[in-house]
Amino acid sequence: NPYAGLVSRLRAAWLSGKTRPLEYRVAQLEALGRFLDEKKQDILEATALDMGKPHFEAEFSEILLSKNELHEMLNNVSDWVKDEYVDKNLVTRLDSAFIRKDPYGVVLIIAPWNYPIHLILVPLIGAIAAGNCVLIKPSEATVNTETLVAEALPNYLDKDCFAVVTAGVQETTRLLENKFDYIFYTGTSRSPSVGRIIMTAAAKHLTPVTLELGGKNPCYVSDTCDVQNTARRVAWGRFFNAGQTCIAPDYVLCSLEMQEKLMPALREAITEFFGSNPRESPDFGRIVGDKQFRRIRALLCSGRVAIGGQTDEKERYIAPTVLADVLPSDPAMQEEIFGPVLPIVVVANMDEAIDFINARPRPLAIYAFSCDSKVVNQVLERTSSGGFCGNDTLMHVTLTSLPFGGIG
């Protein structure tokens, strides 16, 4: 196996105990902070080349959110690594009893392409803080970012304990033949087939995994909402990163009357955010690859195009698009869209919306908009999802104190 030697080297470093001292972990985390500071411009340029990612979006989602995680870890790691002493019974009254937080060992992080820096660094920060050695595989779909990570990141970290490999599908399959102590992959909601491959490979060694589960995220908009506010927040959440966000609102559930009110408000919000021609906007990105572009374009036959719909295959451009009167059987409702397309499905009321949500796989996130807090709480209490956000979108993921990853 072409990666056996590298994995063995990392395991030897871990067994040596090098990564266990708190001072070592802190030093490596601080080095990641320097990487983010010193390579900021390179990160912005690489993500712009790969996905046309606007600088503001890249700075917020790739750099600032990673720094938030880093600061949270640096502020708390000294407490989190301490032994946790527990209650004793009569027989053990004179003994010590405690929980020790041990590192797993050699961790594999496979990064997806939609947030190619953030979704490497956030699990890497946790793995370093916990005292592991780490093998990082950036996504091959974002070539410029992959090159940046492969060439620059090892210069900041201890090469005995941390390594980066560049690999396509075939090479990654060979990589997964090796025994790791933990595998982390957050692309499952977009690529369930890849998640199954990873879990199958992990099962051979009984390796624990973290997978991001859940895809199509419903957004219920009640008749009692603030229409302008709702339109702005839904449009921002859906079209951020050209819709290529795992927690983006994937479809709207609302009454026919609300659909008619929401449409002009969405049109106004899109124009405000991206101008009358979003194709020329410096604030609107592009689809990552030709295959993804063609997949998303094929979904535009669902319902009727009420806003947008323009495409350019050469630029991999799909305009911010809203589809009205979409049926549950339409193609856009059969898979996670993962692009700048927002279907609206008409329901009679909140109860029907909740039944619609509960009849489908449990989503990564659910959104609910209403000026009546009882409506928002009803949706929260009667559904199940990895995350929930009332009267906004995406914002729950900015909190490092909340869990993430979907049910299971």
CSV table of C-alpha atoms in Angstrom, one decimal, residues 220 349-356 378 382:
chain,number,residue,atom,x,y,z
A,220,TYR,CA,-41.1,26.7,7.0
A,349,ASN,CA,-50.6,25.1,7.2
A,350,MET,CA,-48.0,24.4,9.9
A,351,ASP,CA,-49.3,21.0,10.7
A,352,GLU,CA,-49.0,19.9,7.0
A,353,ALA,CA,-45.5,21.4,6.9
A,354,ILE,CA,-44.4,19.4,10.0
A,355,ASP,CA,-45.9,16.2,8.5
A,356,PHE,CA,-44.0,16.9,5.3
A,378,GLN,CA,-44.0,24.0,17.6
A,382,ARG,CA,-42.4,18.4,16.7
